[in-house]
């Protein structure tokens, strides 16, 4: 099995584990580049404070579509905090039955967030798109031009043609083990250019060996990608690192233009 050192978990909810500080230390010790996403702007301060001195962990400023119903009033706080970070998420749309009721409000907020990101420039945005991929892509196309910010579609479950459209819009995809274990999603991942792929666990919402996944478990995704693309695991890991570096450079470029 390959080492976790230098792997990438670009979507993990470290603050939803029993002990945030411990989860951060574990990811830091495993040397996994981890994006600690948040679900409400109120969670930002603590995530930021505990990650800012780390080498491998960065916090992202989120407003989760499933929480829009109860947290819409925190949008002003989200906007106030935006200058503090280059990373935004988890944001997006969720049209599954439980959250369908708030879909109009979700769309308003997602559009607003994308416009603020476009205005600020150089943000990297990790996006949720459950049962709403077309709407998510329409929003991105309309509100966040690729030279004003970067999108990473997290746990993408769309079709090959939607993946192609997303690729043409400049999006990256963060892939997890559950996606690779599903034949249909796996085939879609195989259709995406290798240079647009990142890896994620979405811990603690996925499990590995019966426990909530931790960032180090992302090596199983690397092994899955290695099989799928018929390349060495070390080459898959190096490709994902290169992709992350390119993503960060594009964001920096957008921030300074
Ligand atoms: Mn998530």
mmCIF file with all atom_site columns, N, CA and C in Angstrom, residues 159-222:
data_model
loop_
_atom_site.group_PDB
_atom_site.id
_atom_site.type_symbol
_atom_site.label_atom_id
_atom_site.label_alt_id
_atom_site.label_comp_id
_atom_site.label_asym_id
_atom_site.label_entity_id
_atom_site.label_seq_id
_atom_site.pdbx_PDB_ins_code
_atom_site.Cartn_x
_atom_site.Cartn_y
_atom_site.Cartn_z
_atom_site.occupancy
_atom_site.B_iso_or_equiv
_atom_site.pdbx_formal_charge
_atom_site.auth_seq_id
_atom_site.auth_comp_id
_atom_site.auth_asym_id
_atom_site.auth_atom_id
_atom_site.pdbx_PDB_model_num
ATOM 1   N N  . UNK A 1 159 ? -23.818 12.584 -15.549 1.00 0.00 ? 159 UNK A N  1
ATOM 2   C CA . UNK A 1 159 ? -23.566 11.720 -16.703 1.00 0.00 ? 159 UNK A CA 1
ATOM 3   C C  . UNK A 1 159 ? -22.239 12.110 -17.361 1.00 0.00 ? 159 UNK A C  1
ATOM 4   N N  . UNK A 1 160 ? -21.845 11.287 -18.345 1.00 0.00 ? 160 UNK A N  1
ATOM 5   C CA . UNK A 1 160 ? -20.622 11.617 -19.084 1.00 0.00 ? 160 UNK A CA 1
ATOM 6   C C  . UNK A 1 160 ? -20.756 12.951 -19.810 1.00 0.00 ? 160 UNK A C  1
ATOM 7   N N  . UNK A 1 161 ? -21.942 13.222 -20.368 1.00 0.00 ? 161 UNK A N  1
ATOM 8   C CA . UNK A 1 161 ? -22.063 14.485 -21.108 1.00 0.00 ? 161 UNK A CA 1
ATOM 9   C C  . UNK A 1 161 ? -22.045 15.680 -20.150 1.00 0.00 ? 161 UNK A C  1
ATOM 10  N N  . UNK A 1 162 ? -22.591 15.491 -18.945 1.00 0.00 ? 162 UNK A N  1
ATOM 11  C CA . UNK A 1 162 ? -22.487 16.575 -17.950 1.00 0.00 ? 162 UNK A CA 1
ATOM 12  C C  . UNK A 1 162 ? -21.040 16.761 -17.481 1.00 0.00 ? 162 UNK A C  1
ATOM 13  N N  . UNK A 1 163 ? -20.326 15.653 -17.359 1.00 0.00 ? 163 UNK A N  1
ATOM 14  C CA . UNK A 1 163 ? -18.907 15.749 -16.979 1.00 0.00 ? 163 UNK A CA 1
ATOM 15  C C  . UNK A 1 163 ? -18.118 16.476 -18.062 1.00 0.00 ? 163 UNK A C  1
ATOM 16  N N  . UNK A 1 164 ? -18.493 16.219 -19.313 1.00 0.00 ? 164 UNK A N  1
ATOM 17  C CA . UNK A 1 164 ? -17.808 16.881 -20.428 1.00 0.00 ? 164 UNK A CA 1
ATOM 18  C C  . UNK A 1 164 ? -18.088 18.382 -20.396 1.00 0.00 ? 164 UNK A C  1
ATOM 19  N N  . UNK A 1 165 ? -19.349 18.714 -20.142 1.00 0.00 ? 165 UNK A N  1
ATOM 20  C CA . UNK A 1 165 ? -19.701 20.138 -20.049 1.00 0.00 ? 165 UNK A CA 1
ATOM 21  C C  . UNK A 1 165 ? -18.931 20.814 -18.909 1.00 0.00 ? 165 UNK A C  1
ATOM 22  N N  . UNK A 1 166 ? -18.855 20.125 -17.769 1.00 0.00 ? 166 UNK A N  1
ATOM 23  C CA . UNK A 1 166 ? -18.131 20.676 -16.613 1.00 0.00 ? 166 UNK A CA 1
ATOM 24  C C  . UNK A 1 166 ? -16.655 20.869 -16.951 1.00 0.00 ? 166 UNK A C  1
ATOM 25  N N  . UNK A 1 167 ? -16.090 19.903 -17.650 1.00 0.00 ? 167 UNK A N  1
ATOM 26  C CA . UNK A 1 167 ? -14.680 20.000 -18.040 1.00 0.00 ? 167 UNK A CA 1
ATOM 27  C C  . UNK A 1 167 ? -14.471 21.220 -18.944 1.00 0.00 ? 167 UNK A C  1
ATOM 28  N N  . UNK A 1 168 ? -15.410 21.397 -19.878 1.00 0.00 ? 168 UNK A N  1
ATOM 29  C CA . UNK A 1 168 ? -15.303 22.545 -20.787 1.00 0.00 ? 168 UNK A CA 1
ATOM 30  C C  . UNK A 1 168 ? -15.444 23.874 -20.049 1.00 0.00 ? 168 UNK A C  1
ATOM 31  N N  . UNK A 1 169 ? -16.170 23.839 -18.921 1.00 0.00 ? 169 UNK A N  1
ATOM 32  C CA . UNK A 1 169 ? -16.305 25.056 -18.108 1.00 0.00 ? 169 UNK A CA 1
ATOM 33  C C  . UNK A 1 169 ? -15.083 25.271 -17.211 1.00 0.00 ? 169 UNK A C  1
ATOM 34  N N  . UNK A 1 170 ? -14.125 24.364 -17.277 1.00 0.00 ? 170 UNK A N  1
ATOM 35  C CA . UNK A 1 170 ? -12.891 24.526 -16.504 1.00 0.00 ? 170 UNK A CA 1
ATOM 36  C C  . UNK A 1 170 ? -12.900 23.861 -15.144 1.00 0.00 ? 170 UNK A C  1
ATOM 37  N N  . UNK A 1 171 ? -13.951 23.081 -14.842 1.00 0.00 ? 171 UNK A N  1
ATOM 38  C CA . UNK A 1 171 ? -14.064 22.479 -13.508 1.00 0.00 ? 171 UNK A CA 1
ATOM 39  C C  . UNK A 1 171 ? -13.077 21.328 -13.315 1.00 0.00 ? 171 UNK A C  1
ATOM 40  N N  . UNK A 1 172 ? -12.687 21.149 -12.053 1.00 0.00 ? 172 UNK A N  1
ATOM 41  C CA . UNK A 1 172 ? -11.980 19.958 -11.592 1.00 0.00 ? 172 UNK A CA 1
ATOM 42  C C  . UNK A 1 172 ? -13.009 19.075 -10.875 1.00 0.00 ? 172 UNK A C  1
ATOM 43  N N  . UNK A 1 173 ? -12.610 17.828 -10.615 1.00 0.00 ? 173 UNK A N  1
ATOM 44  C CA . UNK A 1 173 ? -13.495 16.871 -9.943  1.00 0.00 ? 173 UNK A CA 1
ATOM 45  C C  . UNK A 1 173 ? -12.732 16.256 -8.776  1.00 0.00 ? 173 UNK A C  1
ATOM 46  N N  . UNK A 1 174 ? -13.303 16.304 -7.562  1.00 0.00 ? 174 UNK A N  1
ATOM 47  C CA . UNK A 1 174 ? -12.656 15.557 -6.473  1.00 0.00 ? 174 UNK A CA 1
ATOM 48  C C  . UNK A 1 174 ? -13.406 14.240 -6.285  1.00 0.00 ? 174 UNK A C  1
ATOM 49  N N  . UNK A 1 175 ? -12.657 13.168 -6.463  1.00 0.00 ? 175 UNK A N  1
ATOM 50  C CA . UNK A 1 175 ? -13.216 11.808 -6.552  1.00 0.00 ? 175 UNK A CA 1
ATOM 51  C C  . UNK A 1 175 ? -12.994 11.064 -5.233  1.00 0.00 ? 175 UNK A C  1
ATOM 52  N N  . UNK A 1 176 ? -14.019 10.344 -4.782  1.00 0.00 ? 176 UNK A N  1
ATOM 53  C CA . UNK A 1 176 ? -13.853 9.531  -3.570  1.00 0.00 ? 176 UNK A CA 1
ATOM 54  C C  . UNK A 1 176 ? -14.056 8.044  -3.879  1.00 0.00 ? 176 UNK A C  1
ATOM 55  N N  . UNK A 1 177 ? -13.811 7.237  -2.862  1.00 0.00 ? 177 UNK A N  1
ATOM 56  C CA . UNK A 1 177 ? -13.854 5.786  -3.033  1.00 0.00 ? 177 UNK A CA 1
ATOM 57  C C  . UNK A 1 177 ? -15.265 5.298  -3.375  1.00 0.00 ? 177 UNK A C  1
ATOM 58  N N  . UNK A 1 178 ? -16.277 5.908  -2.774  1.00 0.00 ? 178 UNK A N  1
ATOM 59  C CA . UNK A 1 178 ? -17.657 5.487  -3.039  1.00 0.00 ? 178 UNK A CA 1
ATOM 60  C C  . UNK A 1 178 ? -17.999 5.672  -4.524  1.00 0.00 ? 178 UNK A C  1
ATOM 61  N N  . UNK A 1 179 ? -17.480 6.747  -5.129  1.00 0.00 ? 179 UNK A N  1
ATOM 62  C CA . UNK A 1 179 ? -17.735 6.964  -6.557  1.00 0.00 ? 179 UNK A CA 1
ATOM 63  C C  . UNK A 1 179 ? -17.106 5.836  -7.381  1.00 0.00 ? 179 UNK A C  1
ATOM 64  N N  . UNK A 1 180 ? -15.886 5.444  -7.009  1.00 0.00 ? 180 UNK A N  1
ATOM 65  C CA . UNK A 1 180 ? -15.182 4.412  -7.780  1.00 0.00 ? 180 UNK A CA 1
ATOM 66  C C  . UNK A 1 180 ? -15.783 3.028  -7.562  1.00 0.00 ? 180 UNK A C  1
ATOM 67  N N  . UNK A 1 181 ? -16.495 2.857  -6.444  1.00 0.00 ? 181 UNK A N  1
ATOM 68  C CA . UNK A 1 181 ? -17.138 1.570  -6.165  1.00 0.00 ? 181 UNK A CA 1
ATOM 69  C C  . UNK A 1 181 ? -18.469 1.416  -6.895  1.00 0.00 ? 181 UNK A C  1
ATOM 70  N N  . UNK A 1 182 ? -18.939 2.484  -7.522  1.00 0.00 ? 182 UNK A N  1
ATOM 71  C CA . UNK A 1 182 ? -20.209 2.461  -8.243  1.00 0.00 ? 182 UNK A CA 1
ATOM 72  C C  . UNK A 1 182 ? -19.913 2.414  -9.749  1.00 0.00 ? 182 UNK A C  1
ATOM 73  N N  . UNK A 1 183 ? -20.411 1.373  -10.416 1.00 0.00 ? 183 UNK A N  1
ATOM 74  C CA . UNK A 1 183 ? -20.029 1.140  -11.815 1.00 0.00 ? 183 UNK A CA 1
ATOM 75  C C  . UNK A 1 183 ? -20.317 2.339  -12.720 1.00 0.00 ? 183 UNK A C  1
ATOM 76  N N  . UNK A 1 184 ? -21.488 2.937  -12.520 1.00 0.00 ? 184 UNK A N  1
ATOM 77  C CA . UNK A 1 184 ? -21.871 4.055  -13.388 1.00 0.00 ? 184 UNK A CA 1
ATOM 78  C C  . UNK A 1 184 ? -20.975 5.275  -13.136 1.00 0.00 ? 184 UNK A C  1
ATOM 79  N N  . UNK A 1 185 ? -20.768 5.601  -11.864 1.00 0.00 ? 185 UNK A N  1
ATOM 80  C CA . UNK A 1 185 ? -19.949 6.775  -11.539 1.00 0.00 ? 185 UNK A CA 1
ATOM 81  C C  . UNK A 1 185 ? -18.486 6.567  -11.927 1.00 0.00 ? 185 UNK A C  1
ATOM 82  N N  . UNK A 1 186 ? -18.058 5.308  -11.769 1.00 0.00 ? 186 UNK A N  1
ATOM 83  C CA . UNK A 1 186 ? -16.690 4.952  -12.125 1.00 0.00 ? 186 UNK A CA 1
ATOM 84  C C  . UNK A 1 186 ? -16.442 5.190  -13.630 1.00 0.00 ? 186 UNK A C  1
ATOM 85  N N  . UNK A 1 187 ? -17.437 4.825  -14.441 1.00 0.00 ? 187 UNK A N  1
ATOM 86  C CA . UNK A 1 187 ? -17.300 5.013  -15.892 1.00 0.00 ? 187 UNK A CA 1
ATOM 87  C C  . UNK A 1 187 ? -17.234 6.505  -16.226 1.00 0.00 ? 187 UNK A C  1
ATOM 88  N N  . UNK A 1 188 ? -17.970 7.303  -15.479 1.00 0.00 ? 188 UNK A N  1
ATOM 89  C CA . UNK A 1 188 ? -17.929 8.759  -15.710 1.00 0.00 ? 188 UNK A CA 1
ATOM 90  C C  . UNK A 1 188 ? -16.552 9.301  -15.314 1.00 0.00 ? 188 UNK A C  1
ATOM 91  N N  . UNK A 1 189 ? -16.029 8.853  -14.184 1.00 0.00 ? 189 UNK A N  1
ATOM 92  C CA . UNK A 1 189 ? -14.685 9.292  -13.769 1.00 0.00 ? 189 UNK A CA 1
ATOM 93  C C  . UNK A 1 189 ? -13.663 8.935  -14.845 1.00 0.00 ? 189 UNK A C  1
ATOM 94  N N  . UNK A 1 190 ? -13.810 7.727  -15.420 1.00 0.00 ? 190 UNK A N  1
ATOM 95  C CA . UNK A 1 190 ? -12.865 7.291  -16.454 1.00 0.00 ? 190 UNK A CA 1
ATOM 96  C C  . UNK A 1 190 ? -12.907 8.190  -17.688 1.00 0.00 ? 190 UNK A C  1
ATOM 97  N N  . UNK A 1 191 ? -14.047 8.887  -17.875 1.00 0.00 ? 191 UNK A N  1
ATOM 98  C CA . UNK A 1 191 ? -14.198 9.735  -19.069 1.00 0.00 ? 191 UNK A CA 1
ATOM 99  C C  . UNK A 1 191 ? -13.614 11.130 -18.861 1.00 0.00 ? 191 UNK A C  1
ATOM 100 N N  . UNK A 1 192 ? -13.253 11.452 -17.617 1.00 0.00 ? 192 UNK A N  1
ATOM 101 C CA . UNK A 1 192 ? -12.747 12.800 -17.322 1.00 0.00 ? 192 UNK A CA 1
ATOM 102 C C  . UNK A 1 192 ? -11.240 12.832 -17.580 1.00 0.00 ? 192 UNK A C  1
ATOM 103 N N  . UNK A 1 193 ? -10.724 13.919 -18.166 1.00 0.00 ? 193 UNK A N  1
ATOM 104 C CA . UNK A 1 193 ? -9.269  13.979 -18.360 1.00 0.00 ? 193 UNK A CA 1
ATOM 105 C C  . UNK A 1 193 ? -8.539  13.858 -17.021 1.00 0.00 ? 193 UNK A C  1
ATOM 106 N N  . UNK A 1 194 ? -7.507  13.036 -17.015 1.00 0.00 ? 194 UNK A N  1
ATOM 107 C CA . UNK A 1 194 ? -6.741  12.779 -15.787 1.00 0.00 ? 194 UNK A CA 1
ATOM 108 C C  . UNK A 1 194 ? -6.252  14.084 -15.146 1.00 0.00 ? 194 UNK A C  1
ATOM 109 N N  . UNK A 1 195 ? -5.970  15.071 -15.971 1.00 0.00 ? 195 UNK A N  1
ATOM 110 C CA . UNK A 1 195 ? -5.426  16.327 -15.418 1.00 0.00 ? 195 UNK A CA 1
ATOM 111 C C  . UNK A 1 195 ? -6.489  17.183 -14.730 1.00 0.00 ? 195 UNK A C  1
ATOM 112 N N  . UNK A 1 196 ? -7.750  16.709 -14.698 1.00 0.00 ? 196 UNK A N  1
ATOM 113 C CA . UNK A 1 196 ? -8.787  17.437 -13.958 1.00 0.00 ? 196 UNK A CA 1
ATOM 114 C C  . UNK A 1 196 ? -9.202  16.724 -12.672 1.00 0.00 ? 196 UNK A C  1
ATOM 115 N N  . UNK A 1 197 ? -8.494  15.665 -12.320 1.00 0.00 ? 197 UNK A N  1
ATOM 116 C CA . UNK A 1 197 ? -8.923  14.890 -11.164 1.00 0.00 ? 197 UNK A CA 1
ATOM 117 C C  . UNK A 1 197 ? -8.157  15.239 -9.895  1.00 0.00 ? 197 UNK A C  1
ATOM 118 N N  . UNK A 1 198 ? -8.908  15.381 -8.812  1.00 0.00 ? 198 UNK A N  1
ATOM 119 C CA . UNK A 1 198 ? -8.352  15.460 -7.472  1.00 0.00 ? 198 UNK A CA 1
ATOM 120 C C  . UNK A 1 198 ? -8.984  14.310 -6.684  1.00 0.00 ? 198 UNK A C  1
ATOM 121 N N  . UNK A 1 199 ? -8.557  14.131 -5.435  1.00 0.00 ? 199 UNK A N  1
ATOM 122 C CA . UNK A 1 199 ? -9.109  13.068 -4.606  1.00 0.00 ? 199 UNK A CA 1
ATOM 123 C C  . UNK A 1 199 ? -9.699  13.658 -3.335  1.00 0.00 ? 199 UNK A C  1
ATOM 124 N N  . UNK A 1 200 ? -10.647 12.939 -2.753  1.00 0.00 ? 200 UNK A N  1
ATOM 125 C CA . UNK A 1 200 ? -11.288 13.398 -1.522  1.00 0.00 ? 200 UNK A CA 1
ATOM 126 C C  . UNK A 1 200 ? -11.749 12.176 -0.736  1.00 0.00 ? 200 UNK A C  1
ATOM 127 N N  . UNK A 1 201 ? -12.051 12.399 0.559   1.00 0.00 ? 201 UNK A N  1
ATOM 128 C CA . UNK A 1 201 ? -12.739 11.355 1.332   1.00 0.00 ? 201 UNK A CA 1
ATOM 129 C C  . UNK A 1 201 ? -14.183 11.749 1.631   1.00 0.00 ? 201 UNK A C  1
ATOM 130 N N  . UNK A 1 202 ? -14.468 13.055 1.726   1.00 0.00 ? 202 UNK A N  1
ATOM 131 C CA . UNK A 1 202 ? -15.737 13.537 2.265   1.00 0.00 ? 202 UNK A CA 1
ATOM 132 C C  . UNK A 1 202 ? -15.999 12.947 3.652   1.00 0.00 ? 202 UNK A C  1
ATOM 133 N N  . UNK A 1 203 ? -14.909 12.612 4.373   1.00 0.00 ? 203 UNK A N  1
ATOM 134 C CA . UNK A 1 203 ? -15.074 12.144 5.745   1.00 0.00 ? 203 UNK A CA 1
ATOM 135 C C  . UNK A 1 203 ? -15.772 13.218 6.567   1.00 0.00 ? 203 UNK A C  1
ATOM 136 N N  . UNK A 1 204 ? -16.534 12.880 7.585   1.00 0.00 ? 204 UNK A N  1
ATOM 137 C CA . UNK A 1 204 ? -16.832 11.522 8.029   1.00 0.00 ? 204 UNK A CA 1
ATOM 138 C C  . UNK A 1 204 ? -18.051 10.904 7.347   1.00 0.00 ? 204 UNK A C  1
ATOM 139 N N  . UNK A 1 205 ? -18.450 11.419 6.194   1.00 0.00 ? 205 UNK A N  1
ATOM 140 C CA . UNK A 1 205 ? -19.648 10.898 5.512   1.00 0.00 ? 205 UNK A CA 1
ATOM 141 C C  . UNK A 1 205 ? -19.383 9.646  4.685   1.00 0.00 ? 205 UNK A C  1
ATOM 142 N N  . UNK A 1 206 ? -18.122 9.248  4.558   1.00 0.00 ? 206 UNK A N  1
ATOM 143 C CA . UNK A 1 206 ? -17.827 7.956  3.938   1.00 0.00 ? 206 UNK A CA 1
ATOM 144 C C  . UNK A 1 206 ? -17.104 7.118  4.991   1.00 0.00 ? 206 UNK A C  1
ATOM 145 N N  . UNK A 1 207 ? -17.111 5.817  4.810   1.00 0.00 ? 207 UNK A N  1
ATOM 146 C CA . UNK A 1 207 ? -16.369 5.013  5.779   1.00 0.00 ? 207 UNK A CA 1
ATOM 147 C C  . UNK A 1 207 ? -15.362 4.119  5.085   1.00 0.00 ? 207 UNK A C  1
ATOM 148 N N  . UNK A 1 208 ? -14.334 3.791  5.844   1.00 0.00 ? 208 UNK A N  1
ATOM 149 C CA . UNK A 1 208 ? -13.275 2.907  5.380   1.00 0.00 ? 208 UNK A CA 1
ATOM 150 C C  . UNK A 1 208 ? -13.113 1.839  6.451   1.00 0.00 ? 208 UNK A C  1
ATOM 151 N N  . UNK A 1 209 ? -13.233 0.575  6.059   1.00 0.00 ? 209 UNK A N  1
ATOM 152 C CA . UNK A 1 209 ? -13.149 -0.545 7.001   1.00 0.00 ? 209 UNK A CA 1
ATOM 153 C C  . UNK A 1 209 ? -14.076 -0.343 8.195   1.00 0.00 ? 209 UNK A C  1
ATOM 154 N N  . UNK A 1 210 ? -15.274 0.156  7.931   1.00 0.00 ? 210 UNK A N  1
ATOM 155 C CA . UNK A 1 210 ? -16.285 0.268  8.975   1.00 0.00 ? 210 UNK A CA 1
ATOM 156 C C  . UNK A 1 210 ? -16.180 1.495  9.870   1.00 0.00 ? 210 UNK A C  1
ATOM 157 N N  . UNK A 1 211 ? -15.159 2.341  9.640   1.00 0.00 ? 211 UNK A N  1
ATOM 158 C CA . UNK A 1 211 ? -15.010 3.560  10.452  1.00 0.00 ? 211 UNK A CA 1
ATOM 159 C C  . UNK A 1 211 ? -15.101 4.775  9.535   1.00 0.00 ? 211 UNK A C  1
ATOM 160 N N  . UNK A 1 212 ? -15.460 5.946  10.108  1.00 0.00 ? 212 UNK A N  1
ATOM 161 C CA . UNK A 1 212 ? -15.468 7.153  9.292   1.00 0.00 ? 212 UNK A CA 1
ATOM 162 C C  . UNK A 1 212 ? -14.097 7.360  8.634   1.00 0.00 ? 212 UNK A C  1
ATOM 163 N N  . UNK A 1 213 ? -14.084 7.623  7.328   1.00 0.00 ? 213 UNK A N  1
ATOM 164 C CA . UNK A 1 213 ? -12.809 7.812  6.619   1.00 0.00 ? 213 UNK A CA 1
ATOM 165 C C  . UNK A 1 213 ? -12.052 8.995  7.194   1.00 0.00 ? 213 UNK A C  1
ATOM 166 N N  . UNK A 1 214 ? -10.739 8.886  7.235   1.00 0.00 ? 214 UNK A N  1
ATOM 167 C CA . UNK A 1 214 ? -9.885  10.022 7.597   1.00 0.00 ? 214 UNK A CA 1
ATOM 168 C C  . UNK A 1 214 ? -9.069  10.394 6.362   1.00 0.00 ? 214 UNK A C  1
ATOM 169 N N  . UNK A 1 215 ? -8.466  11.576 6.350   1.00 0.00 ? 215 UNK A N  1
ATOM 170 C CA . UNK A 1 215 ? -7.731  11.985 5.143   1.00 0.00 ? 215 UNK A CA 1
ATOM 171 C C  . UNK A 1 215 ? -6.725  10.948 4.638   1.00 0.00 ? 215 UNK A C  1
ATOM 172 N N  . UNK A 1 216 ? -6.055  10.228 5.550   1.00 0.00 ? 216 UNK A N  1
ATOM 173 C CA . UNK A 1 216 ? -5.060  9.240  5.090   1.00 0.00 ? 216 UNK A CA 1
ATOM 174 C C  . UNK A 1 216 ? -5.701  8.125  4.255   1.00 0.00 ? 216 UNK A C  1
ATOM 175 N N  . UNK A 1 217 ? -7.007  7.898  4.451   1.00 0.00 ? 217 UNK A N  1
ATOM 176 C CA . UNK A 1 217 ? -7.696  6.859  3.685   1.00 0.00 ? 217 UNK A CA 1
ATOM 177 C C  . UNK A 1 217 ? -7.827  7.203  2.199   1.00 0.00 ? 217 UNK A C  1
ATOM 178 N N  . UNK A 1 218 ? -7.464  8.410  1.853   1.00 0.00 ? 218 UNK A N  1
ATOM 179 C CA . UNK A 1 218 ? -7.548  8.826  0.456   1.00 0.00 ? 218 UNK A CA 1
ATOM 180 C C  . UNK A 1 218 ? -6.615  7.971  -0.415  1.00 0.00 ? 218 UNK A C  1
ATOM 181 N N  . UNK A 1 219 ? -5.687  7.257  0.216   1.00 0.00 ? 219 UNK A N  1
ATOM 182 C CA . UNK A 1 219 ? -4.812  6.386  -0.593  1.00 0.00 ? 219 UNK A CA 1
ATOM 183 C C  . UNK A 1 219 ? -5.614  5.293  -1.299  1.00 0.00 ? 219 UNK A C  1
ATOM 184 N N  . UNK A 1 220 ? -6.767  4.917  -0.743  1.00 0.00 ? 220 UNK A N  1
ATOM 185 C CA . UNK A 1 220 ? -7.603  3.934  -1.438  1.00 0.00 ? 220 UNK A CA 1
ATOM 186 C C  . UNK A 1 220 ? -8.175  4.515  -2.732  1.00 0.00 ? 220 UNK A C  1
ATOM 187 N N  . UNK A 1 221 ? -8.400  5.797  -2.740  1.00 0.00 ? 221 UNK A N  1
ATOM 188 C CA . UNK A 1 221 ? -8.868  6.452  -3.965  1.00 0.00 ? 221 UNK A CA 1
ATOM 189 C C  . UNK A 1 221 ? -7.739  6.451  -5.000  1.00 0.00 ? 221 UNK A C  1
ATOM 190 N N  . UNK A 1 222 ? -6.531  6.732  -4.524  1.00 0.00 ? 222 UNK A N  1
ATOM 191 C CA . UNK A 1 222 ? -5.369  6.702  -5.427  1.00 0.00 ? 222 UNK A CA 1
ATOM 192 C C  . UNK A 1 222 ? -5.204  5.300  -6.021  1.00 0.00 ? 222 UNK A C  1
#
